[in-house]
Coordinates of C-alpha atoms in Angstrom, one line a residue:
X1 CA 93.0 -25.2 -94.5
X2 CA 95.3 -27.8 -92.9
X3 CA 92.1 -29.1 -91.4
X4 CA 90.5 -29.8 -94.6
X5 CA 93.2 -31.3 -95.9
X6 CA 94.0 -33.7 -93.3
X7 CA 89.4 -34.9 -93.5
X8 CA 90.3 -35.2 -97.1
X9 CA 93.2 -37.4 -97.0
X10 CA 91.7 -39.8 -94.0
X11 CA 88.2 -40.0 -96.1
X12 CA 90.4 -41.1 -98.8
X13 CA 92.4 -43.8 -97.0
X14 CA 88.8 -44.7 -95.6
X15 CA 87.2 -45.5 -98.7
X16 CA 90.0 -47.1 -100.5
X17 CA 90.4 -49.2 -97.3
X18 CA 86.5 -50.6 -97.6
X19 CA 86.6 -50.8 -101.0
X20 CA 89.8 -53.5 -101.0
X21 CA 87.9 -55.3 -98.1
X22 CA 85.2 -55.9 -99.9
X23 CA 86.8 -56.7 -103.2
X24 CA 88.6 -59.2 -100.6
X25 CA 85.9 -60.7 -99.2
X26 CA 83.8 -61.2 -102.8
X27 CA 87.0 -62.8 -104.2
X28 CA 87.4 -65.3 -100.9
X29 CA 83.3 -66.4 -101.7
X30 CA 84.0 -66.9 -104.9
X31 CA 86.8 -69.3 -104.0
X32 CA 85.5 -71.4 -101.6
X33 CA 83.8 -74.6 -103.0
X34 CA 80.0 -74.6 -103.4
X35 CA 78.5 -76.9 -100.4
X36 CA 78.3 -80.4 -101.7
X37 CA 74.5 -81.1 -103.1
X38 CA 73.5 -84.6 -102.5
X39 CA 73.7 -87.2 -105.0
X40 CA 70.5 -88.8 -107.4
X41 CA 71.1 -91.5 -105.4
X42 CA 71.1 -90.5 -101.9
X43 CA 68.3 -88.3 -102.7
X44 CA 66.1 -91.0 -103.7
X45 CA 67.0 -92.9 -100.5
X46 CA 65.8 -90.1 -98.6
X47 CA 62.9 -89.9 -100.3
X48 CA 62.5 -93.8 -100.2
X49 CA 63.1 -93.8 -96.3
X50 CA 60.3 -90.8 -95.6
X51 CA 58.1 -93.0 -97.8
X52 CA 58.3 -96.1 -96.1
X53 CA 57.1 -93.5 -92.5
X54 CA 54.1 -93.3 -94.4
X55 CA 53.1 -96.2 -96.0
X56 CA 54.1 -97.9 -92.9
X57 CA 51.4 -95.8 -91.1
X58 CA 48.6 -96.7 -93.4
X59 CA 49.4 -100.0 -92.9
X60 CA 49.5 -100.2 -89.1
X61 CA 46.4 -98.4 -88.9
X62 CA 45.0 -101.0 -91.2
X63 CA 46.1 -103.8 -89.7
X64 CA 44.4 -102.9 -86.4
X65 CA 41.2 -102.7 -87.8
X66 CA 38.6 -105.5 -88.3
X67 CA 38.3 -105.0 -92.2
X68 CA 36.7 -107.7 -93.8
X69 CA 36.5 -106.8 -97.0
X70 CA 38.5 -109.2 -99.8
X71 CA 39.3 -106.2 -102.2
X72 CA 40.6 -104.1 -99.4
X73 CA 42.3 -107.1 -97.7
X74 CA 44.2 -107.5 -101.3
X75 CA 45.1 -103.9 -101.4
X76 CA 46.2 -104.1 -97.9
X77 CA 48.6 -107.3 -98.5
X78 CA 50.0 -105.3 -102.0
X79 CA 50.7 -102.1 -99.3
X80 CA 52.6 -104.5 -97.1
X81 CA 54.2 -106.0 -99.9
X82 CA 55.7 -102.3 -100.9
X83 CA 56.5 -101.7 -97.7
X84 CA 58.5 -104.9 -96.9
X85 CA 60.2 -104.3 -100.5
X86 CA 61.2 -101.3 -99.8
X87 CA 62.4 -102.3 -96.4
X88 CA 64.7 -104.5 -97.7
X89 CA 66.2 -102.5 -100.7
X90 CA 66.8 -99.7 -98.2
X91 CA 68.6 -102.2 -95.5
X92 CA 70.8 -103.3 -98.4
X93 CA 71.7 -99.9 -100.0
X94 CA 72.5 -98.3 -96.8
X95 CA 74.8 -102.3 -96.0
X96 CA 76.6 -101.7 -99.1
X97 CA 76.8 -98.3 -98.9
X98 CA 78.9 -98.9 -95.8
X99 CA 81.2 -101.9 -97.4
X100 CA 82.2 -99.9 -100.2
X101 CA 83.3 -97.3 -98.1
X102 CA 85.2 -99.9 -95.7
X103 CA 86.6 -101.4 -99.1
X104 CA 90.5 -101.7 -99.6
X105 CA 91.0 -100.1 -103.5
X106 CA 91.8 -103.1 -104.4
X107 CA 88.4 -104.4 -103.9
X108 CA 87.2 -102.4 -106.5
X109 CA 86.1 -102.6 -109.2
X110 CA 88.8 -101.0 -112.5
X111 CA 86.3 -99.3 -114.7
X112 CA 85.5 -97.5 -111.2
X113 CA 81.8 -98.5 -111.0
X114 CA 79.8 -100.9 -109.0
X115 CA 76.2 -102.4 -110.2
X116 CA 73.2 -101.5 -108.9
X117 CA 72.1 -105.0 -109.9
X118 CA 69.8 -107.5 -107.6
X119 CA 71.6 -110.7 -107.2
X120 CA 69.7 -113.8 -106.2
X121 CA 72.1 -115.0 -103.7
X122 CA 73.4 -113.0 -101.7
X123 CA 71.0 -109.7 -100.4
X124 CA 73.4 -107.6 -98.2
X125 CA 75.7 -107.6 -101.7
X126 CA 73.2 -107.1 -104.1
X127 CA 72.4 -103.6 -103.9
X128 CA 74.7 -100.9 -104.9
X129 CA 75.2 -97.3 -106.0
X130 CA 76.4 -96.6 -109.2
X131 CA 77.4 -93.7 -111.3
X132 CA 75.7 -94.9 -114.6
X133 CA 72.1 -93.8 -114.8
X134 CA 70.9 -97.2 -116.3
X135 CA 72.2 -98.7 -113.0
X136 CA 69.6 -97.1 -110.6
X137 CA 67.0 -98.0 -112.4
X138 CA 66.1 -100.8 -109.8
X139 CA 66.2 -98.2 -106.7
X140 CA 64.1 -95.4 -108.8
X141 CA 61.4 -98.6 -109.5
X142 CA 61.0 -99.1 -105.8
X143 CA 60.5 -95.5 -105.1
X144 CA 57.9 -95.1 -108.0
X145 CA 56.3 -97.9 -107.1
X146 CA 55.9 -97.0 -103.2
X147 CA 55.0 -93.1 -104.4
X148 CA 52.1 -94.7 -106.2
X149 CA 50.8 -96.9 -103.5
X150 CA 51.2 -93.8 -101.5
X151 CA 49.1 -91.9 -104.1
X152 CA 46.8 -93.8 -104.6
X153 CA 45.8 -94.9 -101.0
X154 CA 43.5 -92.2 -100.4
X155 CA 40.3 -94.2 -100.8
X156 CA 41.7 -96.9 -99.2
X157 CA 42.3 -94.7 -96.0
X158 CA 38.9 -93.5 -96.2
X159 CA 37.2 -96.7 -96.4
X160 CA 38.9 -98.8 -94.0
X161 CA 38.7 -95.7 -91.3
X162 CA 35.2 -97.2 -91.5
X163 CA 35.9 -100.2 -90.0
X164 CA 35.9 -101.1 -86.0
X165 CA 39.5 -101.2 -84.3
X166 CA 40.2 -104.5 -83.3
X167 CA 40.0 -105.3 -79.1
X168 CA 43.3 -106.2 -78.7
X169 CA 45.5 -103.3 -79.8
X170 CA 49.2 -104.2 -80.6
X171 CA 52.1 -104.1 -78.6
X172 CA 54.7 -101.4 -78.6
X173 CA 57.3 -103.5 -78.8
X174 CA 58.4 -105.0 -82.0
X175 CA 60.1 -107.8 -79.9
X176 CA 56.0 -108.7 -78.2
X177 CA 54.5 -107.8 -81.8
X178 CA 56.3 -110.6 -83.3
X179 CA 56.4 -113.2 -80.6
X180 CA 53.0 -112.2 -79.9
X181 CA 50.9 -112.0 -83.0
X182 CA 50.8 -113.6 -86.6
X183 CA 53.0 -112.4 -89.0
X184 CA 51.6 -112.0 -92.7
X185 CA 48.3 -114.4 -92.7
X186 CA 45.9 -111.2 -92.4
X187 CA 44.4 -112.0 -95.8
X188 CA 44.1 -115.6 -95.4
X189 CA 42.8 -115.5 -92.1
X190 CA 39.9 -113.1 -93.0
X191 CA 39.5 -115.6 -96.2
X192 CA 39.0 -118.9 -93.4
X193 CA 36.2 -116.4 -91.3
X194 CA 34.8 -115.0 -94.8
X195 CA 34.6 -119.0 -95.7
X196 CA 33.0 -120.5 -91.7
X197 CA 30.3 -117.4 -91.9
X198 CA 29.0 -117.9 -95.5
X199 CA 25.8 -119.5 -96.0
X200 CA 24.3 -120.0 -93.0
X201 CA 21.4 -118.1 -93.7
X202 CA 20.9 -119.3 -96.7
X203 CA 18.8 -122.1 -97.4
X204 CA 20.5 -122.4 -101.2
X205 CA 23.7 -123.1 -99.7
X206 CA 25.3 -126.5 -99.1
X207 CA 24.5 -128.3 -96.1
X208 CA 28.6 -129.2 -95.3
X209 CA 31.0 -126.6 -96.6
X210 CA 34.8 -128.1 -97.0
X211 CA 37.7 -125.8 -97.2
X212 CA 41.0 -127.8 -98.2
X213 CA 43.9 -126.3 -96.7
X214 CA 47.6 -127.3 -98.0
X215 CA 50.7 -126.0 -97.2
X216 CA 54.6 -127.7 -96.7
X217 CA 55.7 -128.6 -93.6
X218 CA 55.8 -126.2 -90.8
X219 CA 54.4 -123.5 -93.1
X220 CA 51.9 -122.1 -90.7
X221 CA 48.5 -124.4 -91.4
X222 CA 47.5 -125.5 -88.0
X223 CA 48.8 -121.7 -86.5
X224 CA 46.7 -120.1 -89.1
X225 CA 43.6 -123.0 -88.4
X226 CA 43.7 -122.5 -85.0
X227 CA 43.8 -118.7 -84.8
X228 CA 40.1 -118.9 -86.7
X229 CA 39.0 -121.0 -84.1
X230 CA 39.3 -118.4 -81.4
X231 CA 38.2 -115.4 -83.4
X232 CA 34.9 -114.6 -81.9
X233 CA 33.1 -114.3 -84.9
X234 CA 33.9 -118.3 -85.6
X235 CA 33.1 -119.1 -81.8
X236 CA 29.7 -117.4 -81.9
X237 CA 28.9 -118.5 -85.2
X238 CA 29.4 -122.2 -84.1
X239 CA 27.8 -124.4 -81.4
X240 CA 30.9 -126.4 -81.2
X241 CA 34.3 -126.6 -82.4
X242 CA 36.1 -129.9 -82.4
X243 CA 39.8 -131.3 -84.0
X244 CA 40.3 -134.8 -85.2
X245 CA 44.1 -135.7 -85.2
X246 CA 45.2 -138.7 -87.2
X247 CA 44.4 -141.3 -84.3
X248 CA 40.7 -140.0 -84.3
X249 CA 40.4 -140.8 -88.1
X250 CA 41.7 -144.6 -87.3
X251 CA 38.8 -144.9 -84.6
X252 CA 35.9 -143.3 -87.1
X253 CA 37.2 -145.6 -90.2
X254 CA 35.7 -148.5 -88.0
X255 CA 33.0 -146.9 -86.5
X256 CA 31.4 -143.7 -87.5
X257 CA 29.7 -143.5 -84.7
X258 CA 32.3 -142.4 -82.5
X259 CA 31.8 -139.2 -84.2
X260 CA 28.6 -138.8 -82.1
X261 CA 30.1 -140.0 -79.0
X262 CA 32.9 -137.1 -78.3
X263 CA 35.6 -138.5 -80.5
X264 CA 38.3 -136.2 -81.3
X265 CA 39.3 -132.7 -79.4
X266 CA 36.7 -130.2 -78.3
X267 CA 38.2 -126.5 -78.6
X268 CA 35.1 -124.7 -77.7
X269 CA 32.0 -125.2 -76.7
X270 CA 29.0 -122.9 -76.1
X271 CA 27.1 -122.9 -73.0
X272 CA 24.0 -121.4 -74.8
X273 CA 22.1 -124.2 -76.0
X274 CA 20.7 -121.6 -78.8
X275 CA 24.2 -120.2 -79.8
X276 CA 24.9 -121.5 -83.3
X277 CA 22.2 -123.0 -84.1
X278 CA 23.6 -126.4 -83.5
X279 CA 26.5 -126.2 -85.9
X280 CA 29.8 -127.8 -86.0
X281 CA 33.2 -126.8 -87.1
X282 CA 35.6 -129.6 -87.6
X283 CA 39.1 -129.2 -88.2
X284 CA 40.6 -132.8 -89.7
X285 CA 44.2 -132.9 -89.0
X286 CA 45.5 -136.5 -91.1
X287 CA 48.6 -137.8 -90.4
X288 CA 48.8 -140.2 -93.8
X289 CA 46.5 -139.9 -97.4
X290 CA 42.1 -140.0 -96.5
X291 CA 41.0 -142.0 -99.3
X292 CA 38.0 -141.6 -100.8
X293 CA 35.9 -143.7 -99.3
X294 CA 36.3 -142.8 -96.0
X295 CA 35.7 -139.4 -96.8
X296 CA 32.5 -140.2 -98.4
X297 CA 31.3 -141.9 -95.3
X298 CA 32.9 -139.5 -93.0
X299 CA 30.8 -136.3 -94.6
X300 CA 27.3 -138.7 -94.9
X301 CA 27.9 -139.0 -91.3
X302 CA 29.0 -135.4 -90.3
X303 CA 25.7 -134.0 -92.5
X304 CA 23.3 -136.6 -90.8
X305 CA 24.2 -135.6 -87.3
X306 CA 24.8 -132.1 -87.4
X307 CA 22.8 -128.8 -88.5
X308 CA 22.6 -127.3 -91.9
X309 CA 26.0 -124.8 -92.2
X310 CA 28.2 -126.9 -90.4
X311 CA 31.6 -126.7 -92.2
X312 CA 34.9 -128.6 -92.3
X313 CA 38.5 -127.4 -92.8
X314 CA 40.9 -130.1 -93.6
X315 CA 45.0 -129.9 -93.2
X316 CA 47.4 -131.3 -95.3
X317 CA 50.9 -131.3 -97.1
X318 CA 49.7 -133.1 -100.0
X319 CA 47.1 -131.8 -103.1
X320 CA 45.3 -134.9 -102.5
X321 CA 43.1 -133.6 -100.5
X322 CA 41.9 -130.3 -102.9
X323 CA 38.7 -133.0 -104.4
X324 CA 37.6 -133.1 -100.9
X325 CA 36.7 -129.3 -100.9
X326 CA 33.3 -127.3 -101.9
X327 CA 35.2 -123.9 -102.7
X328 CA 39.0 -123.2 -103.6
X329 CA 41.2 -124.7 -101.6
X330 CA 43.8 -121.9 -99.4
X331 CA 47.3 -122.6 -100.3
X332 CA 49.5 -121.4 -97.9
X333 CA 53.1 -120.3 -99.4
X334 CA 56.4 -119.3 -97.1
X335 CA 57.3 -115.6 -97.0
X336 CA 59.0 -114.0 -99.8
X337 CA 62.5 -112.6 -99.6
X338 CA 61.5 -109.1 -98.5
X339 CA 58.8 -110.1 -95.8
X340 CA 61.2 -112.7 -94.3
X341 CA 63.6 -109.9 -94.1
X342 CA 61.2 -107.8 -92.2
X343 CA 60.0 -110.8 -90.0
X344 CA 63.9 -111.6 -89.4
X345 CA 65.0 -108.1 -88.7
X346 CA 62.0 -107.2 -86.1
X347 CA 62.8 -110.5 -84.6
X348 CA 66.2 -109.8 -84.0
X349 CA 66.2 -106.1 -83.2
X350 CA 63.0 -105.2 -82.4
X351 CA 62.1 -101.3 -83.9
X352 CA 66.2 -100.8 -83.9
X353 CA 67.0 -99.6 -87.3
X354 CA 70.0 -101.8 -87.4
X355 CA 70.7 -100.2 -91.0
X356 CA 71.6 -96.9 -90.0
X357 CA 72.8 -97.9 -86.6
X358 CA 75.0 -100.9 -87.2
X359 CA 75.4 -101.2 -91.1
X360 CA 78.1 -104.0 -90.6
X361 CA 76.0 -105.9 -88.1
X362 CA 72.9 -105.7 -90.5
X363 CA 75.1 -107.1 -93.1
X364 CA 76.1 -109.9 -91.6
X365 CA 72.1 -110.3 -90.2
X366 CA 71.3 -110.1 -94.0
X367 CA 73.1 -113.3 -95.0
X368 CA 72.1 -115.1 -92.3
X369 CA 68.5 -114.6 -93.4
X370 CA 69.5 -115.4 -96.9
X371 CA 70.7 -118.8 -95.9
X372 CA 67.7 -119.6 -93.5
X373 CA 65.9 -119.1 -96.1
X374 CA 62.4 -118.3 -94.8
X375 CA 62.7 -121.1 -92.0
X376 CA 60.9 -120.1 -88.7
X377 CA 62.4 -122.5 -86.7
X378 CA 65.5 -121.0 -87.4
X379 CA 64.4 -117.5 -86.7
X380 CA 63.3 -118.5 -83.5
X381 CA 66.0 -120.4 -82.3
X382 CA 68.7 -117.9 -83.7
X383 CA 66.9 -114.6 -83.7
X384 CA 65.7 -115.2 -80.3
X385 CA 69.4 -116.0 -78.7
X386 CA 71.1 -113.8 -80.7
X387 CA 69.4 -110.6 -79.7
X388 CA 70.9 -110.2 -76.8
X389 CA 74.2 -110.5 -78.3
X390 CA 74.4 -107.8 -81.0
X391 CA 78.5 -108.1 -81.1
X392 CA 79.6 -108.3 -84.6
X393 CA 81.9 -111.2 -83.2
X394 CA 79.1 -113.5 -82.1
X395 CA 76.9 -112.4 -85.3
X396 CA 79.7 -113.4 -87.4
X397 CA 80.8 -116.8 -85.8
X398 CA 76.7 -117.7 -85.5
X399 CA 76.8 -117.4 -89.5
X400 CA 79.8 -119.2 -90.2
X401 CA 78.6 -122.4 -87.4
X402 CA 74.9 -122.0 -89.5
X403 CA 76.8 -122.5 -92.7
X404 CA 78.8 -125.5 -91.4
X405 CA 75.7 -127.1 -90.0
X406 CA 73.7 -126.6 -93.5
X407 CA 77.1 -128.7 -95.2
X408 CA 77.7 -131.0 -92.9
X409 CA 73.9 -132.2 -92.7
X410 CA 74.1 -132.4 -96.7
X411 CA 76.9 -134.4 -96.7
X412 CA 75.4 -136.8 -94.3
X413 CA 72.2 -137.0 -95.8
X414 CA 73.1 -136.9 -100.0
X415 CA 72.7 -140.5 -100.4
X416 CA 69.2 -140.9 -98.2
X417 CA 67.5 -137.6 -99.6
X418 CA 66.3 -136.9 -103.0
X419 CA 66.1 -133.0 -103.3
X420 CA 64.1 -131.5 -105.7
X421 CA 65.5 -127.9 -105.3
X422 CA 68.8 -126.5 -105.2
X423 CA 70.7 -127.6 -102.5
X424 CA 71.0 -124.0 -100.4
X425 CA 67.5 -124.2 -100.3
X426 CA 66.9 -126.9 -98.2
X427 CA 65.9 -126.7 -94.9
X428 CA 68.3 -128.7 -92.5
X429 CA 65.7 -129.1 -89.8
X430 CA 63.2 -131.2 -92.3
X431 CA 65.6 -133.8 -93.1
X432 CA 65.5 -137.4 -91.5
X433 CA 67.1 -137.4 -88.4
X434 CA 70.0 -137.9 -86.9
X435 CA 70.7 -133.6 -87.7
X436 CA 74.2 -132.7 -86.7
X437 CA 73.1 -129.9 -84.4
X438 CA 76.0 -126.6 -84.7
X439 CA 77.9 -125.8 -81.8
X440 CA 79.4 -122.4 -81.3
X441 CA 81.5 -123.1 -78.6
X442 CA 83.0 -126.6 -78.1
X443 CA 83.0 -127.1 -74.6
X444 CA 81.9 -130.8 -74.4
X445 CA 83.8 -133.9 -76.4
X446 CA 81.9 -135.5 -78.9
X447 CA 79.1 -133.7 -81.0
X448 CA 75.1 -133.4 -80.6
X449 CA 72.4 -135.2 -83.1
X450 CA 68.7 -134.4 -83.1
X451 CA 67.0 -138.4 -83.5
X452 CA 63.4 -136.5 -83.0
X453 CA 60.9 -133.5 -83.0
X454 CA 57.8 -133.6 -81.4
X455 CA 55.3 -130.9 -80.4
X456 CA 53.8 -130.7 -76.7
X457 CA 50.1 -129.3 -76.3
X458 CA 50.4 -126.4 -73.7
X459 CA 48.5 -127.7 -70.3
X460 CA 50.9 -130.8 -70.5
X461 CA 53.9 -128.7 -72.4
X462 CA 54.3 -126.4 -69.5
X463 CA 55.2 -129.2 -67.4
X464 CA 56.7 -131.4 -69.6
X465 CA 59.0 -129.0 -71.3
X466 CA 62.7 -129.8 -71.0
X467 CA 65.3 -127.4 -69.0
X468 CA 67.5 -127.0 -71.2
X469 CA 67.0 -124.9 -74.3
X470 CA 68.6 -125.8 -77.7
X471 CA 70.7 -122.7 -77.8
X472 CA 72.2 -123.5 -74.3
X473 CA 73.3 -126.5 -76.6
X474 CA 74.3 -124.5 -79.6
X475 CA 76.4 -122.0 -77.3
X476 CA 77.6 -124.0 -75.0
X477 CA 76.0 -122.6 -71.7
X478 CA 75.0 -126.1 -70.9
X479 CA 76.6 -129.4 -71.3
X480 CA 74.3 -132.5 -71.5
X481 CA 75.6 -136.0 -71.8
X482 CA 73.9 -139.5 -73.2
X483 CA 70.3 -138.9 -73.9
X484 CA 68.6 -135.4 -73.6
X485 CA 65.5 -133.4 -74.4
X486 CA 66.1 -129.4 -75.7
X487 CA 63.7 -127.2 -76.0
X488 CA 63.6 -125.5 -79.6
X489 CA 61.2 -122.7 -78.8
X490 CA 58.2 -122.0 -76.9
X491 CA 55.3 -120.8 -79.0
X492 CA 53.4 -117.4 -77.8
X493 CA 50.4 -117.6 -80.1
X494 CA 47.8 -120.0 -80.6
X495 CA 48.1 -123.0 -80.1
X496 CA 50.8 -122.4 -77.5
X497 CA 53.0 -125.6 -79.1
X498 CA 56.5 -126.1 -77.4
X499 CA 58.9 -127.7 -80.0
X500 CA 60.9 -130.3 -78.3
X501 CA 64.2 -132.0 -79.6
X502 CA 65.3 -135.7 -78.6
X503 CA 68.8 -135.6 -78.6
X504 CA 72.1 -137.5 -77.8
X505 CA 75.5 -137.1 -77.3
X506 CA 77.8 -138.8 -79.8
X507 CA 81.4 -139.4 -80.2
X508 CA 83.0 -139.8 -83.8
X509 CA 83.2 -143.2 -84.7
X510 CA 85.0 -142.6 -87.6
X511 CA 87.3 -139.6 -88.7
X512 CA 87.2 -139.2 -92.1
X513 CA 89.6 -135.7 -92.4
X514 CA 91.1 -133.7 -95.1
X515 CA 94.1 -132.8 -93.2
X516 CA 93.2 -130.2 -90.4
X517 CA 89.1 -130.8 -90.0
X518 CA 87.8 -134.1 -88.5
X519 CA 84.0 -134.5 -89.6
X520 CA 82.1 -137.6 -87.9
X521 CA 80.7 -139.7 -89.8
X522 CA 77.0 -140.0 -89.1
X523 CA 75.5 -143.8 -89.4
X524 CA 73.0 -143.9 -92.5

């Protein structure tokens, strides 16, 4: 009996012991907070990151095959457009994204929001997260927008899977794909081949086709000119291919038949006798205005010496020359924001994903590309030295000297130069010289001017090319005196140019000072 009592009483204890243990437990779940679910926003930057993966992949598989094709060369360019777009918002969401939280409160702003607003003028501030539905509308347009290119790229895929790959495959490296290739002249350059191989079978065509080509200075015409002239297709299709620089034109004005006697440079030749058919591509390179009677002279001549097909592309800044062309001329434009961005970023940190990694660094990298403002020679000489120096210390005083230099050369220059564009859009490098070069570290007395630029071909460039580089100058690694040739940059694509500064070492003749700064006074 004892027994039974004793089972009965521990069973008891038993049960009401697992019952408060679990009424225990369910109250503790029940307490603890919920995990945190990600925001709208954060969501749609993951969505907008695994996006850009695939888009990116379409495009790279595109861009290594010979398509040919103008509709699917236009789709191809809107893709990379997207992609580059989206890029850039992303880089600047996640840059803000990591001020704001780095933000003293008093940085904030009182109604406790931020806009989500794209400001013209300064990129790594322009995009932000915000509470208010209204204010993402910008991020959830991106995202739409890529989700349809995605969408809708299934044709695309299938059709340009058709296509050949090209020979040359690209480079790993994102450092070698820029340096190495031609960044964002796909479409044009298949619009130059499309325009050499028309007509030549055709008897209907015209005898001398004329493509006008105008673009501002240093926008890419004569890389873009002479990367058609090595394509095979252009080679093959051509018995010879020659260039006639502004001295050549002087010589033909007096005597057209010069043209027949080897004036001007020969870029290729074919061996075969019977390889195109005996015609000739000329690429007319003018240093001042052709009038027009030259230029009637100079095509009677070109059409009676050479075969039927022969064609002519002709290089200028000015629109004067569009009434010399037989089709629409190609105007070539500078990057947009976005792809400059892109070509800035790879430059500068090759596939690193500066963004996620560094979101400070990236910041800073941001504004500096705003206030280059699509300038290649300033991507090259800054993107190139700074890479190696990814120190937010160096980043930072790089920007600050950039800024300096773009003042200073306005000041100099306000009363010689009539802009016709805001003032943060000019491009220091294009103004008459002497340019106030910026100097990161002061190590030598005096200050640096550039009096000159010139370009060196590359069998004489290789030789010719100075020792010292324009950023030893702008560090302060090396320390010429008097009169001195820099190096800007070296060119890795066609046609292998090496930018070369004259330079000179100057002391201030006059100081004209607010109180602490003493700014030399450069001789108009």
């Amino acid at each position: 009996m004892e027994e039974v009592i004793v089972s009965a009483i521990v069973g008891e204890v038993l049960s009401r012991s697992i019952t408060f243990l679990i009424k225990t437990c369910s109250k503790s779940k029940r307490t603890e907070p919920p995990p945190p679910m990600p925001s709208e926003p954060e969501e749609s930057l993951d969505r907008l990151a695994r996006l850009l993966l695939r888009i990116g992949a379409i495009v790279e598989d595109a861009e290594g095959r010979q398509i040919t094709n103008q509709a699917m060369l236009q789709q191809l360019n809107t893709l990379r457009h997207e992609l580059q777009r989206g890029h850039f918002t992303l880089d600047a969401l996640r840059c803000h994204a990591h001020d704001e939280r780095h933000q003293s409160p008093a940085d904030h702003d009182p109604a406790g929001r931020v806009s989500f607003t794209l400001s013209r003028f300064n990129p790594a501030k322009r995009i932000c997260v915000c509470s208010s539905r209204g204010d993402e509308m910008d991020l959830r347009r991106v995202v739409a927008s890529l989700e349809a290119s995605v969408q809708g790229a299934a044709e695309f895929i299938l059709l340009s899977g058709r296509y050949p790959p090209r020979l040359a495959r690209q480079p790993y490296s994102m450092y070698l794909l820029v340096d190495n290739c031609m960044f964002g002249r796909q479409m044009e350059m298949e619009r130059v081949i499309g325009f050499l191989l028309r007509g030549a079978d055709d008897p209907g065509a015209e005898h001398l086709g004329v493509l006008p080509v105008v673009g501002c200075a240093s926008v890419g015409k004569s890389t873009l000119v002479e990367h058609a002239c090595i394509d095979e297709r252009a080679r093959n299709h051509f018995s010879k291919i020659v260039l006639l620089g502004g001295g050549d034109l002087v010589i033909l004005d007096k005597d057209m038949e010069a043209l027949a006697d080897g004036a001007g440079v020969i870029k290729h030749e074919n061996d075969s006798g019977e390889s195109g058919g005996g015609r000739v591509l000329i690429i007319v390179d003018p240093d001042k205005d052709i009038s027009d009677d030259f230029w009637r002279r100079f095509c009677s001549a070109v059409k009676n010496r050479f075969a039927h097909g022969s064609k002519i592309i002709v290089t200028s800044r000015s629109d004067k020359i569009v009434k010399f062309g037989t089709t629409l001329p190609l105007r070539l434009q500078f990057l947009t924001r976005e792809a400059y961005w892109y070509f800035f970023k790879a430059r500068a940190f090759g596939s690193v994903d500066v963004a996620m990694e560094n979101p400070k660094l990236a910041s800073i990298a941001m504004e500096m590309a705003t206030e280059m403002n699509g300038c290649f020679m300033c991507t090259t000489i800054f993107g190139g030295m700074l890479r190696s120096r990814l120190d937010l210390g160096t980043w930072s005083m790089t920007l600050a000297t950039y800024r300096e230099f773009k003042q200073r050369n306005r000041i100099a220059f306000k009363q010689r130069d009539n802009f016709n564009c805001h003032p943060n859009l000019v491009d220091p490098w294009t103004l008459s010289s002497p340019i106030l070069l910026p100097t990161v570290n002061k190590v030598s007395p005096g200050y640096f001017v550039v009096v000159n630029h010139y370009q060196t071909a590359p069998g004489i460039g290789d030789r010719a090319a100075p020792m010292v580089s324009v950023q030893d100058v702008i560090f302060g690694s090396a320390r010429p005196q008097g009169k001195f040739a820099a190096l800007a940059w070296r060119s890795h694509i066609p046609p292998y140019h090496n930018y070369v500064f004259s330079c000179e070492q100057r002391m201030p003749s006059v100081s004209t000072v607010s109180r602490k700064k003493i700014i030399p006074k450069v001789p108009m």
